[in-house]
Amino acid sequence: MNKKITTAFVALLLVVPTASHAALKNTSLEPTLAILDTAIDTSLPSFKGKIIQEVCLLERGPCPNGSTYMEGPGAASMPANFITKNGFDHGTQMTYLALANNPNMKVLFIRIIGNNPDGIRQVATEAAVYNALQWVIDNKDKYNIKAVTMAQASSNWVAGADYCPKTPITQSKIQTLVASNIPVFLPAGNDFNYTKLRWPACLPESIAIGASMPSKAVAVYTNYDAKLIDFFALGTTITYGPGNVKAPVAGTSASIQAAAATWLAISSAKPGLTYSQMYDLISRTSTSISNSKIKGGKLINLQGALNG
């Protein structure tokens, strides 16, 4: 990876848009993907037996139990009249995409975005991110967590060429996970910006993912920074949200689910590989991808990596 390490700190605001549960741990051989997002409707048929745990970890709350922390069935759920408003359906859509790309894994869902009594989403700060990452660090072995996605992002860029906000606390959490062979997949953003990635994808420790089209061209909306982007994955596709309602999606949020699910499929097939070896394998077996403004992108190639 050719990302430059950064070290100072700045506060950030994040701006984005019942199934069978295992109450204790994943005892199967299937890896677990930790998804950090808004909320989840666990009743989707495709989720049956796949949602290993729900966690609610909010800065202000309330979680369903009235506090800022809850663990167990229903912890990451919301009332039906709220979950389809103000982007809270996003978590369900992301979970569907992750499992659609790799049904041979489990999902642990962590809700990090709270809501006001009227259903309006609360503003989350960087603390929501690093607290959730710390929870993953503390529970990675218990739940066999092998990758993390967070499809929330900030465009509070710093002026100048070194535009990525300096956030050493979040960076240190990602570094700890990487040292345990756990990648953290983050979206490049959908701002049509070809020089900057959103935070925290611009952090060098992350795996920053851009979006591709079904035609395997780079999506015109995806953000891009040649020094910081890692890979591309499908971002324009179809998903299902609360109530099992079909919906089109287009964005790098979708891309990170595809990328993480593919990483887990490859690592399951090649369990002896370290983080660096996995990264290098995916990099050298990727497919070249471009559009009129972006050249030389690397589209993750599942079959190529499996055969590589």
C-alpha atoms as a PDB file:
ATOM      1  CA  MET A   1       0.000   0.000   0.000  1.00  0.00           C
ATOM      2  CA  ASN A   2       1.310   3.462  -0.854  1.00  0.00           C
ATOM      3  CA  LYS A   3      -0.535   5.427   1.803  1.00  0.00           C
ATOM      4  CA  LYS A   4       1.295   7.952   3.926  1.00  0.00           C
ATOM      5  CA  ILE A   5       0.892   7.716   7.725  1.00  0.00           C
ATOM      6  CA  THR A   6      -0.677  10.749   9.415  1.00  0.00           C
ATOM      7  CA  THR A   7      -0.665  11.535  13.113  1.00  0.00           C
ATOM      8  CA  ALA A   8      -2.470  14.663  14.496  1.00  0.00           C
ATOM      9  CA  PHE A   9      -6.156  14.940  15.574  1.00  0.00           C
ATOM     10  CA  VAL A  10      -9.297  16.824  14.561  1.00  0.00           C
ATOM     11  CA  ALA A  11     -12.943  16.355  15.566  1.00  0.00           C
ATOM     12  CA  LEU A  12     -15.234  15.083  12.812  1.00  0.00           C
ATOM     13  CA  LEU A  13     -18.910  14.729  12.102  1.00  0.00           C
ATOM     14  CA  LEU A  14     -20.257  11.764  10.158  1.00  0.00           C
ATOM     15  CA  VAL A  15     -22.734  12.678   7.440  1.00  0.00           C
ATOM     16  CA  VAL A  16     -24.558  10.004   5.349  1.00  0.00           C
ATOM     17  CA  PRO A  17     -27.364   8.896   4.685  1.00  0.00           C
ATOM     18  CA  THR A  18     -36.482 -11.088  13.747  1.00  0.00           C
ATOM     19  CA  ALA A  19     -34.196 -13.842  12.532  1.00  0.00           C
ATOM     20  CA  SER A  20     -32.319 -16.613  14.272  1.00  0.00           C
ATOM     21  CA  HIS A  21     -29.610 -15.254  16.598  1.00  0.00           C
ATOM     22  CA  ALA A  22     -26.591 -16.812  18.235  1.00  0.00           C
ATOM     23  CA  ALA A  23     -26.473 -15.157  21.643  1.00  0.00           C
ATOM     24  CA  LEU A  24     -22.871 -15.932  22.510  1.00  0.00           C
ATOM     25  CA  LYS A  25     -20.421 -16.697  19.739  1.00  0.00           C
ATOM     26  CA  ASN A  26     -19.898 -17.999  16.255  1.00  0.00           C
ATOM     27  CA  THR A  27     -19.016 -21.645  16.745  1.00  0.00           C
ATOM     28  CA  SER A  28     -19.056 -22.466  13.032  1.00  0.00           C
ATOM     29  CA  LEU A  29     -16.098 -22.276  10.689  1.00  0.00           C
ATOM     30  CA  GLU A  30     -17.725 -19.362   8.847  1.00  0.00           C
ATOM     31  CA  PRO A  31     -15.962 -16.001   9.300  1.00  0.00           C
ATOM     32  CA  THR A  32     -17.861 -13.014  10.669  1.00  0.00           C
ATOM     33  CA  LEU A  33     -18.127  -9.596   9.048  1.00  0.00           C
ATOM     34  CA  ALA A  34     -18.739  -6.728  11.483  1.00  0.00           C
ATOM     35  CA  ILE A  35     -20.957  -4.092   9.844  1.00  0.00           C
ATOM     36  CA  LEU A  36     -21.063  -0.652  11.490  1.00  0.00           C
ATOM     37  CA  ASP A  37     -24.128   1.251  10.275  1.00  0.00           C
ATOM     38  CA  THR A  38     -27.562   2.696  11.070  1.00  0.00           C
ATOM     39  CA  ALA A  39     -30.038  -0.057  11.980  1.00  0.00           C
ATOM     40  CA  ILE A  40     -31.180  -3.459  10.727  1.00  0.00           C
ATOM     41  CA  ASP A  41     -34.397  -5.322  10.019  1.00  0.00           C
ATOM     42  CA  THR A  42     -33.355  -8.880  10.883  1.00  0.00           C
ATOM     43  CA  SER A  43     -36.566 -10.420   9.513  1.00  0.00           C
ATOM     44  CA  LEU A  44     -35.354 -10.626   5.903  1.00  0.00           C
ATOM     45  CA  PRO A  45     -35.456 -14.250   4.730  1.00  0.00           C
ATOM     46  CA  SER A  46     -31.868 -14.085   3.504  1.00  0.00           C
ATOM     47  CA  PHE A  47     -30.719 -13.124   7.016  1.00  0.00           C
ATOM     48  CA  LYS A  48     -32.026 -16.291   8.666  1.00  0.00           C
ATOM     49  CA  GLY A  49     -29.248 -17.903  10.663  1.00  0.00           C
ATOM     50  CA  LYS A  50     -26.737 -15.314   9.479  1.00  0.00           C
ATOM     51  CA  ILE A  51     -26.983 -12.469  12.011  1.00  0.00           C
ATOM     52  CA  ILE A  52     -24.806 -13.737  14.815  1.00  0.00           C
ATOM     53  CA  GLN A  53     -25.227 -10.741  17.127  1.00  0.00           C
ATOM     54  CA  GLU A  54     -26.651  -7.220  17.317  1.00  0.00           C
ATOM     55  CA  VAL A  55     -24.991  -4.378  19.190  1.00  0.00           C
ATOM     56  CA  CYS A  56     -26.185  -0.821  19.818  1.00  0.00           C
ATOM     57  CA  LEU A  57     -23.336   1.545  20.675  1.00  0.00           C
ATOM     58  CA  LEU A  58     -24.450   5.179  20.566  1.00  0.00           C
ATOM     59  CA  GLU A  59     -23.040   8.481  21.774  1.00  0.00           C
ATOM     60  CA  ARG A  60     -26.386   9.762  23.078  1.00  0.00           C
ATOM     61  CA  GLY A  61     -28.946   7.034  22.527  1.00  0.00           C
ATOM     62  CA  PRO A  62     -31.382   5.727  23.071  1.00  0.00           C
ATOM     63  CA  CYS A  63     -30.867   2.074  22.268  1.00  0.00           C
ATOM     64  CA  PRO A  64     -34.024  -0.059  22.587  1.00  0.00           C
ATOM     65  CA  ASN A  65     -33.260  -0.570  26.294  1.00  0.00           C
ATOM     66  CA  GLY A  66     -33.199   3.203  26.880  1.00  0.00           C
ATOM     67  CA  SER A  67     -29.418   3.474  27.373  1.00  0.00           C
ATOM     68  CA  THR A  68     -26.502   4.151  25.033  1.00  0.00           C
ATOM     69  CA  TYR A  69     -25.375   0.504  24.981  1.00  0.00           C
ATOM     70  CA  MET A  70     -27.178  -2.750  24.333  1.00  0.00           C
ATOM     71  CA  GLU A  71     -26.151  -6.176  23.146  1.00  0.00           C
ATOM     72  CA  GLY A  72     -28.362  -9.039  21.960  1.00  0.00           C
ATOM     73  CA  PRO A  73     -31.403  -9.688  19.747  1.00  0.00           C
ATOM     74  CA  GLY A  74     -33.166  -6.430  18.875  1.00  0.00           C
ATOM     75  CA  ALA A  75     -30.280  -4.204  19.979  1.00  0.00           C
ATOM     76  CA  ALA A  76     -29.680  -2.752  16.514  1.00  0.00           C
ATOM     77  CA  SER A  77     -33.327  -2.652  15.471  1.00  0.00           C
ATOM     78  CA  MET A  78     -35.597   0.399  15.329  1.00  0.00           C
ATOM     79  CA  PRO A  79     -39.374   0.895  15.304  1.00  0.00           C
ATOM     80  CA  ALA A  80     -40.799   0.135  11.853  1.00  0.00           C
ATOM     81  CA  ASN A  81     -42.004   3.710  11.327  1.00  0.00           C
ATOM     82  CA  PHE A  82     -38.465   5.044  11.858  1.00  0.00           C
ATOM     83  CA  ILE A  83     -36.271   2.515  10.086  1.00  0.00           C
ATOM     84  CA  THR A  84     -37.300   3.558   6.568  1.00  0.00           C
ATOM     85  CA  LYS A  85     -36.837   7.267   7.339  1.00  0.00           C
ATOM     86  CA  ASN A  86     -33.705   9.425   7.245  1.00  0.00           C
ATOM     87  CA  GLY A  87     -31.402   6.711   5.984  1.00  0.00           C
ATOM     88  CA  PHE A  88     -31.949   4.155   8.744  1.00  0.00           C
ATOM     89  CA  ASP A  89     -32.823   1.554   6.103  1.00  0.00           C
ATOM     90  CA  HIS A  90     -29.208   1.795   4.971  1.00  0.00           C
ATOM     91  CA  GLY A  91     -27.928  -0.819   7.403  1.00  0.00           C
ATOM     92  CA  THR A  92     -30.379  -3.456   6.219  1.00  0.00           C
ATOM     93  CA  GLN A  93     -29.459  -2.760   2.593  1.00  0.00           C
ATOM     94  CA  MET A  94     -25.738  -3.055   3.337  1.00  0.00           C
ATOM     95  CA  THR A  95     -26.196  -6.311   5.216  1.00  0.00           C
ATOM     96  CA  TYR A  96     -28.182  -7.767   2.333  1.00  0.00           C
ATOM     97  CA  LEU A  97     -25.431  -6.854  -0.139  1.00  0.00           C
ATOM     98  CA  ALA A  98     -22.698  -8.327   2.047  1.00  0.00           C
ATOM     99  CA  LEU A  99     -24.486 -11.660   2.368  1.00  0.00           C
ATOM    100  CA  ALA A 100     -25.469 -11.666  -1.308  1.00  0.00           C
ATOM    101  CA  ASN A 101     -21.780 -11.437  -2.183  1.00  0.00           C
ATOM    102  CA  ASN A 102     -20.781 -14.141   0.296  1.00  0.00           C
ATOM    103  CA  PRO A 103     -23.479 -16.316   1.894  1.00  0.00           C
ATOM    104  CA  ASN A 104     -20.777 -18.392   3.574  1.00  0.00           C
ATOM    105  CA  MET A 105     -20.184 -15.971   6.404  1.00  0.00           C
ATOM    106  CA  LYS A 106     -21.933 -14.496   9.440  1.00  0.00           C
ATOM    107  CA  VAL A 107     -22.724 -10.838  10.166  1.00  0.00           C
ATOM    108  CA  LEU A 108     -22.363  -8.987  13.449  1.00  0.00           C
ATOM    109  CA  PHE A 109     -24.255  -5.704  13.170  1.00  0.00           C
ATOM    110  CA  ILE A 110     -23.255  -2.676  15.261  1.00  0.00           C
ATOM    111  CA  ARG A 111     -25.610   0.299  15.231  1.00  0.00           C
ATOM    112  CA  ILE A 112     -23.627   3.531  15.618  1.00  0.00           C
ATOM    113  CA  ILE A 113     -26.184   6.159  14.528  1.00  0.00           C
ATOM    114  CA  GLY A 114     -28.838   7.302  16.994  1.00  0.00           C
ATOM    115  CA  ASN A 115     -32.161   9.023  16.402  1.00  0.00           C
ATOM    116  CA  ASN A 116     -34.220  11.752  18.040  1.00  0.00           C
ATOM    117  CA  PRO A 117     -37.764  10.961  19.263  1.00  0.00           C
ATOM    118  CA  ASP A 118     -39.168  12.134  15.905  1.00  0.00           C
ATOM    119  CA  GLY A 119     -36.919   9.696  14.035  1.00  0.00           C
ATOM    120  CA  ILE A 120     -34.400  12.266  12.802  1.00  0.00           C
ATOM    121  CA  ARG A 121     -30.883  10.864  12.845  1.00  0.00           C
ATOM    122  CA  GLN A 122     -28.462  12.284  15.363  1.00  0.00           C
ATOM    123  CA  VAL A 123     -25.091  13.681  14.348  1.00  0.00           C
ATOM    124  CA  ALA A 124     -22.286  11.267  15.190  1.00  0.00           C
ATOM    125  CA  THR A 125     -18.688  12.269  15.877  1.00  0.00           C
ATOM    126  CA  GLU A 126     -15.429  10.412  15.486  1.00  0.00           C
ATOM    127  CA  ALA A 127     -16.020   8.849  18.908  1.00  0.00           C
ATOM    128  CA  ALA A 128     -18.822   6.750  17.408  1.00  0.00           C
ATOM    129  CA  VAL A 129     -16.272   5.228  15.053  1.00  0.00           C
ATOM    130  CA  TYR A 130     -13.399   4.496  17.402  1.00  0.00           C
ATOM    131  CA  ASN A 131     -15.690   3.230  20.169  1.00  0.00           C
ATOM    132  CA  ALA A 132     -17.247   0.754  17.755  1.00  0.00           C
ATOM    133  CA  LEU A 133     -13.824  -0.301  16.468  1.00  0.00           C
ATOM    134  CA  GLN A 134     -12.680  -0.823  20.065  1.00  0.00           C
ATOM    135  CA  TRP A 135     -15.715  -3.051  20.653  1.00  0.00           C
ATOM    136  CA  VAL A 136     -14.668  -5.105  17.620  1.00  0.00           C
ATOM    137  CA  ILE A 137     -11.115  -5.349  18.980  1.00  0.00           C
ATOM    138  CA  ASP A 138     -12.410  -6.541  22.350  1.00  0.00           C
ATOM    139  CA  ASN A 139     -14.772  -9.113  20.817  1.00  0.00           C
ATOM    140  CA  LYS A 140     -12.976 -10.249  17.660  1.00  0.00           C
ATOM    141  CA  ASP A 141     -12.090 -13.694  18.996  1.00  0.00           C
ATOM    142  CA  LYS A 142     -15.445 -14.295  20.675  1.00  0.00           C
ATOM    143  CA  TYR A 143     -17.307 -13.782  17.393  1.00  0.00           C
ATOM    144  CA  ASN A 144     -14.612 -14.848  14.919  1.00  0.00           C
ATOM    145  CA  ILE A 145     -14.597 -11.380  13.313  1.00  0.00           C
ATOM    146  CA  LYS A 146     -12.414 -11.391  10.201  1.00  0.00           C
ATOM    147  CA  ALA A 147     -13.316  -8.065   8.533  1.00  0.00           C
ATOM    148  CA  VAL A 148     -15.069  -4.760   9.249  1.00  0.00           C
ATOM    149  CA  THR A 149     -17.116  -2.418   7.058  1.00  0.00           C
ATOM    150  CA  MET A 150     -18.447   1.037   7.875  1.00  0.00           C
ATOM    151  CA  ALA A 151     -20.472   2.769   5.166  1.00  0.00           C
ATOM    152  CA  GLN A 152     -20.581   6.135   6.926  1.00  0.00           C
ATOM    153  CA  ALA A 153     -18.208   8.959   6.008  1.00  0.00           C
ATOM    154  CA  SER A 154     -17.296  12.630   6.381  1.00  0.00           C
ATOM    155  CA  SER A 155     -16.183  15.217   3.822  1.00  0.00           C
ATOM    156  CA  ASN A 156     -14.836  17.658   6.431  1.00  0.00           C
ATOM    157  CA  TRP A 157     -11.551  17.865   4.556  1.00  0.00           C
ATOM    158  CA  VAL A 158      -8.564  19.887   5.726  1.00  0.00           C
ATOM    159  CA  ALA A 159      -7.378  22.652   3.386  1.00  0.00           C
ATOM    160  CA  GLY A 160      -4.314  21.896   1.308  1.00  0.00           C
ATOM    161  CA  ALA A 161      -2.771  18.892  -0.352  1.00  0.00           C
ATOM    162  CA  ASP A 162      -2.675  16.872   2.880  1.00  0.00           C
ATOM    163  CA  TYR A 163      -6.454  17.042   3.113  1.00  0.00           C
ATOM    164  CA  CYS A 164      -7.209  13.959   5.233  1.00  0.00           C
ATOM    165  CA  PRO A 165      -8.190  14.903   8.808  1.00  0.00           C
ATOM    166  CA  LYS A 166      -5.635  13.790  11.388  1.00  0.00           C
ATOM    167  CA  THR A 167      -7.336  11.263  13.641  1.00  0.00           C
ATOM    168  CA  PRO A 168      -4.775   9.163  15.556  1.00  0.00           C
ATOM    169  CA  ILE A 169      -7.329   7.478  17.824  1.00  0.00           C
ATOM    170  CA  THR A 170      -9.260   6.005  14.908  1.00  0.00           C
ATOM    171  CA  GLN A 171      -6.018   5.196  13.120  1.00  0.00           C
ATOM    172  CA  SER A 172      -4.671   3.315  16.125  1.00  0.00           C
ATOM    173  CA  LYS A 173      -7.836   1.191  16.297  1.00  0.00           C
ATOM    174  CA  ILE A 174      -7.551   0.296  12.605  1.00  0.00           C
ATOM    175  CA  GLN A 175      -3.850  -0.476  13.068  1.00  0.00           C
ATOM    176  CA  THR A 176      -4.693  -2.837  15.926  1.00  0.00           C
ATOM    177  CA  LEU A 177      -7.221  -4.664  13.775  1.00  0.00           C
ATOM    178  CA  VAL A 178      -4.822  -4.893  10.826  1.00  0.00           C
ATOM    179  CA  ALA A 179      -2.190  -6.365  13.170  1.00  0.00           C
ATOM    180  CA  SER A 180      -4.759  -9.096  13.881  1.00  0.00           C
ATOM    181  CA  ASN A 181      -5.271  -9.713  10.125  1.00  0.00           C
ATOM    182  CA  ILE A 182      -8.638  -7.909  10.197  1.00  0.00           C
ATOM    183  CA  PRO A 183      -9.098  -5.408   7.331  1.00  0.00           C
ATOM    184  CA  VAL A 184     -11.319  -2.347   7.712  1.00  0.00           C
ATOM    185  CA  PHE A 185     -13.145  -1.478   4.469  1.00  0.00           C
ATOM    186  CA  LEU A 186     -14.264   2.140   4.046  1.00  0.00           C
ATOM    187  CA  PRO A 187     -16.049   3.976   1.206  1.00  0.00           C
ATOM    188  CA  ALA A 188     -14.216   6.464  -0.999  1.00  0.00           C
ATOM    189  CA  GLY A 189     -17.356   8.619  -1.182  1.00  0.00           C
ATOM    190  CA  ASN A 190     -19.778   9.653  -3.900  1.00  0.00           C
ATOM    191  CA  ASP A 191     -18.909  13.325  -4.440  1.00  0.00           C
ATOM    192  CA  PHE A 192     -17.619  13.088  -8.047  1.00  0.00           C
ATOM    193  CA  ASN A 193     -14.287  14.182  -6.548  1.00  0.00           C
ATOM    194  CA  TYR A 194     -11.244  12.815  -8.397  1.00  0.00           C
ATOM    195  CA  THR A 195      -8.595  14.131  -5.986  1.00  0.00           C
ATOM    196  CA  LYS A 196      -9.977  13.346  -2.511  1.00  0.00           C
ATOM    197  CA  LEU A 197     -11.435  10.441  -0.559  1.00  0.00           C
ATOM    198  CA  ARG A 198     -13.849  10.908   2.294  1.00  0.00           C
ATOM    199  CA  TRP A 199     -12.725  10.318   5.874  1.00  0.00           C
ATOM    200  CA  PRO A 200     -11.969   7.716   7.164  1.00  0.00           C
ATOM    201  CA  ALA A 201     -11.173   6.047   3.821  1.00  0.00           C
ATOM    202  CA  CYS A 202      -8.375   8.595   3.379  1.00  0.00           C
ATOM    203  CA  LEU A 203      -6.577   7.175   6.420  1.00  0.00           C
ATOM    204  CA  PRO A 204      -3.619   5.095   5.232  1.00  0.00           C
ATOM    205  CA  GLU A 205      -4.484   2.134   7.454  1.00  0.00           C
ATOM    206  CA  SER A 206      -7.889   1.619   5.847  1.00  0.00           C
ATOM    207  CA  ILE A 207      -8.791  -0.290   2.722  1.00  0.00           C
ATOM    208  CA  ALA A 208     -10.413   2.444   0.636  1.00  0.00           C
ATOM    209  CA  ILE A 209     -12.895   1.194  -1.944  1.00  0.00           C
ATOM    210  CA  GLY A 210     -14.188   2.980  -5.031  1.00  0.00           C
ATOM    211  CA  ALA A 211     -17.274   2.022  -7.030  1.00  0.00           C
ATOM    212  CA  SER A 212     -17.561   0.216 -10.345  1.00  0.00           C
ATOM    213  CA  MET A 213     -20.492  -0.203 -12.702  1.00  0.00           C
ATOM    214  CA  PRO A 214     -21.959  -3.527 -13.886  1.00  0.00           C
ATOM    215  CA  SER A 215     -20.076  -2.855 -17.139  1.00  0.00           C
ATOM    216  CA  LYS A 216     -16.843  -2.963 -15.074  1.00  0.00           C
ATOM    217  CA  ALA A 217     -16.096   0.691 -15.755  1.00  0.00           C
ATOM    218  CA  VAL A 218     -15.304   3.069 -12.896  1.00  0.00           C
ATOM    219  CA  ALA A 219     -18.532   4.708 -11.693  1.00  0.00           C
ATOM    220  CA  VAL A 220     -18.538   8.408 -12.557  1.00  0.00           C
ATOM    221  CA  TYR A 221     -19.764   9.357  -9.056  1.00  0.00           C
ATOM    222  CA  THR A 222     -16.975   7.659  -7.123  1.00  0.00           C
ATOM    223  CA  ASN A 223     -14.325   9.695  -5.321  1.00  0.00           C
ATOM    224  CA  TYR A 224     -10.725   8.931  -6.220  1.00  0.00           C
ATOM    225  CA  ASP A 225      -7.214   9.659  -5.029  1.00  0.00           C
ATOM    226  CA  ALA A 226      -4.525   7.717  -6.856  1.00  0.00           C
ATOM    227  CA  LYS A 227      -2.289   7.646  -3.763  1.00  0.00           C
ATOM    228  CA  LEU A 228      -4.951   6.510  -1.308  1.00  0.00           C
ATOM    229  CA  ILE A 229      -7.481   4.357  -3.174  1.00  0.00           C
ATOM    230  CA  ASP A 230      -6.923   0.620  -2.791  1.00  0.00           C
ATOM    231  CA  PHE A 231      -9.483  -1.230  -4.885  1.00  0.00           C
ATOM    232  CA  PHE A 232     -12.786  -0.946  -6.737  1.00  0.00           C
ATOM    233  CA  ALA A 233     -15.864  -3.142  -6.352  1.00  0.00           C
ATOM    234  CA  LEU A 234     -19.409  -3.099  -7.692  1.00  0.00           C
ATOM    235  CA  GLY A 235     -21.301  -0.054  -6.421  1.00  0.00           C
ATOM    236  CA  THR A 236     -24.313   0.201  -8.739  1.00  0.00           C
ATOM    237  CA  THR A 237     -26.581  -2.760  -8.083  1.00  0.00           C
ATOM    238  CA  ILE A 238     -29.852  -3.963  -6.521  1.00  0.00           C
ATOM    239  CA  THR A 239     -30.421  -4.572  -2.829  1.00  0.00           C
ATOM    240  CA  TYR A 240     -33.258  -5.263  -0.379  1.00  0.00           C
ATOM    241  CA  GLY A 241     -34.171  -3.141   2.610  1.00  0.00           C
ATOM    242  CA  PRO A 242     -36.571  -3.295   5.579  1.00  0.00           C
ATOM    243  CA  GLY A 243     -39.629  -5.396   4.858  1.00  0.00           C
ATOM    244  CA  ASN A 244     -37.634  -7.210   2.160  1.00  0.00           C
ATOM    245  CA  VAL A 245     -38.382  -4.357  -0.257  1.00  0.00           C
ATOM    246  CA  LYS A 246     -36.250  -4.320  -3.414  1.00  0.00           C
ATOM    247  CA  ALA A 247     -34.306  -1.119  -4.098  1.00  0.00           C
ATOM    248  CA  PRO A 248     -31.605   0.102  -6.501  1.00  0.00           C
ATOM    249  CA  VAL A 249     -28.399   1.412  -4.942  1.00  0.00           C
ATOM    250  CA  ALA A 250     -25.458   3.349  -6.352  1.00  0.00           C
ATOM    251  CA  GLY A 251     -22.510   4.229  -4.173  1.00  0.00           C
ATOM    252  CA  THR A 252     -19.245   3.253  -2.576  1.00  0.00           C
ATOM    253  CA  SER A 253     -21.172   2.091   0.500  1.00  0.00           C
ATOM    254  CA  ALA A 254     -22.350  -0.844  -1.586  1.00  0.00           C
ATOM    255  CA  SER A 255     -18.824  -1.354  -2.913  1.00  0.00           C
ATOM    256  CA  ILE A 256     -17.286  -1.937   0.504  1.00  0.00           C
ATOM    257  CA  GLN A 257     -19.753  -4.730   1.262  1.00  0.00           C
ATOM    258  CA  ALA A 258     -18.820  -6.495  -1.973  1.00  0.00           C
ATOM    259  CA  ALA A 259     -15.117  -5.972  -1.304  1.00  0.00           C
ATOM    260  CA  ALA A 260     -15.208  -7.231   2.277  1.00  0.00           C
ATOM    261  CA  ALA A 261     -17.373 -10.232   1.401  1.00  0.00           C
ATOM    262  CA  THR A 262     -14.962 -11.147  -1.394  1.00  0.00           C
ATOM    263  CA  TRP A 263     -11.947 -10.756   0.913  1.00  0.00           C
ATOM    264  CA  LEU A 264     -13.566 -13.228   3.335  1.00  0.00           C
ATOM    265  CA  ALA A 265     -14.343 -15.676   0.536  1.00  0.00           C
ATOM    266  CA  ILE A 266     -10.698 -15.600  -0.546  1.00  0.00           C
ATOM    267  CA  SER A 267      -9.288 -15.788   2.980  1.00  0.00           C
ATOM    268  CA  SER A 268     -11.564 -18.757   3.753  1.00  0.00           C
ATOM    269  CA  ALA A 269     -10.192 -20.548   0.700  1.00  0.00           C
ATOM    270  CA  LYS A 270      -6.605 -19.582   1.595  1.00  0.00           C
ATOM    271  CA  PRO A 271      -6.582 -19.522   5.417  1.00  0.00           C
ATOM    272  CA  GLY A 272      -2.797 -19.486   5.735  1.00  0.00           C
ATOM    273  CA  LEU A 273      -2.369 -16.020   4.220  1.00  0.00           C
ATOM    274  CA  THR A 274      -1.522 -13.006   6.355  1.00  0.00           C
ATOM    275  CA  TYR A 275      -3.131  -9.592   5.881  1.00  0.00           C
ATOM    276  CA  SER A 276      -0.249  -8.435   3.680  1.00  0.00           C
ATOM    277  CA  GLN A 277      -0.287 -11.618   1.619  1.00  0.00           C
ATOM    278  CA  MET A 278      -4.049 -11.311   1.107  1.00  0.00           C
ATOM    279  CA  TYR A 279      -3.699  -7.678   0.065  1.00  0.00           C
ATOM    280  CA  ASP A 280      -0.896  -8.486  -2.372  1.00  0.00           C
ATOM    281  CA  LEU A 281      -2.840 -11.425  -3.850  1.00  0.00           C
ATOM    282  CA  ILE A 282      -5.933  -9.305  -4.469  1.00  0.00           C
ATOM    283  CA  SER A 283      -3.811  -6.490  -5.886  1.00  0.00           C
ATOM    284  CA  ARG A 284      -1.882  -8.587  -8.400  1.00  0.00           C
ATOM    285  CA  THR A 285      -4.930 -10.581  -9.551  1.00  0.00           C
ATOM    286  CA  SER A 286      -7.216  -7.556  -9.907  1.00  0.00           C
ATOM    287  CA  THR A 287      -8.640  -6.384 -13.220  1.00  0.00           C
ATOM    288  CA  SER A 288      -7.649  -2.995 -14.603  1.00  0.00           C
ATOM    289  CA  ILE A 289     -10.570  -0.565 -14.549  1.00  0.00           C
ATOM    290  CA  SER A 290     -11.053   3.013 -15.753  1.00  0.00           C
ATOM    291  CA  ASN A 291     -13.378   5.726 -17.039  1.00  0.00           C
ATOM    292  CA  SER A 292     -12.781   8.960 -18.942  1.00  0.00           C
ATOM    293  CA  LYS A 293     -11.180  10.631 -15.901  1.00  0.00           C
ATOM    294  CA  ILE A 294      -9.792   7.758 -13.823  1.00  0.00           C
ATOM    295  CA  LYS A 295      -7.197   5.320 -15.147  1.00  0.00           C
ATOM    296  CA  GLY A 296      -5.419   2.355 -13.638  1.00  0.00           C
ATOM    297  CA  GLY A 297      -7.929   1.332 -10.995  1.00  0.00           C
ATOM    298  CA  LYS A 298      -7.897  -2.190  -9.574  1.00  0.00           C
ATOM    299  CA  LEU A 299     -11.189  -4.073  -9.666  1.00  0.00           C
ATOM    300  CA  ILE A 300     -11.249  -6.974  -7.189  1.00  0.00           C
ATOM    301  CA  ASN A 301     -11.351 -10.253  -9.088  1.00  0.00           C
ATOM    302  CA  LEU A 302     -12.624 -13.119  -6.934  1.00  0.00           C
ATOM    303  CA  GLN A 303     -11.891 -15.901  -9.389  1.00  0.00           C
ATOM    304  CA  GLY A 304      -8.491 -14.485 -10.221  1.00  0.00           C
ATOM    305  CA  ALA A 305      -7.520 -14.379  -6.543  1.00  0.00           C
ATOM    306  CA  LEU A 306      -8.823 -17.879  -5.878  1.00  0.00           C
ATOM    307  CA  ASN A 307      -6.711 -19.163  -8.768  1.00  0.00           C
ATOM    308  CA  GLY A 308      -3.754 -16.935  -7.950  1.00  0.00           C
END
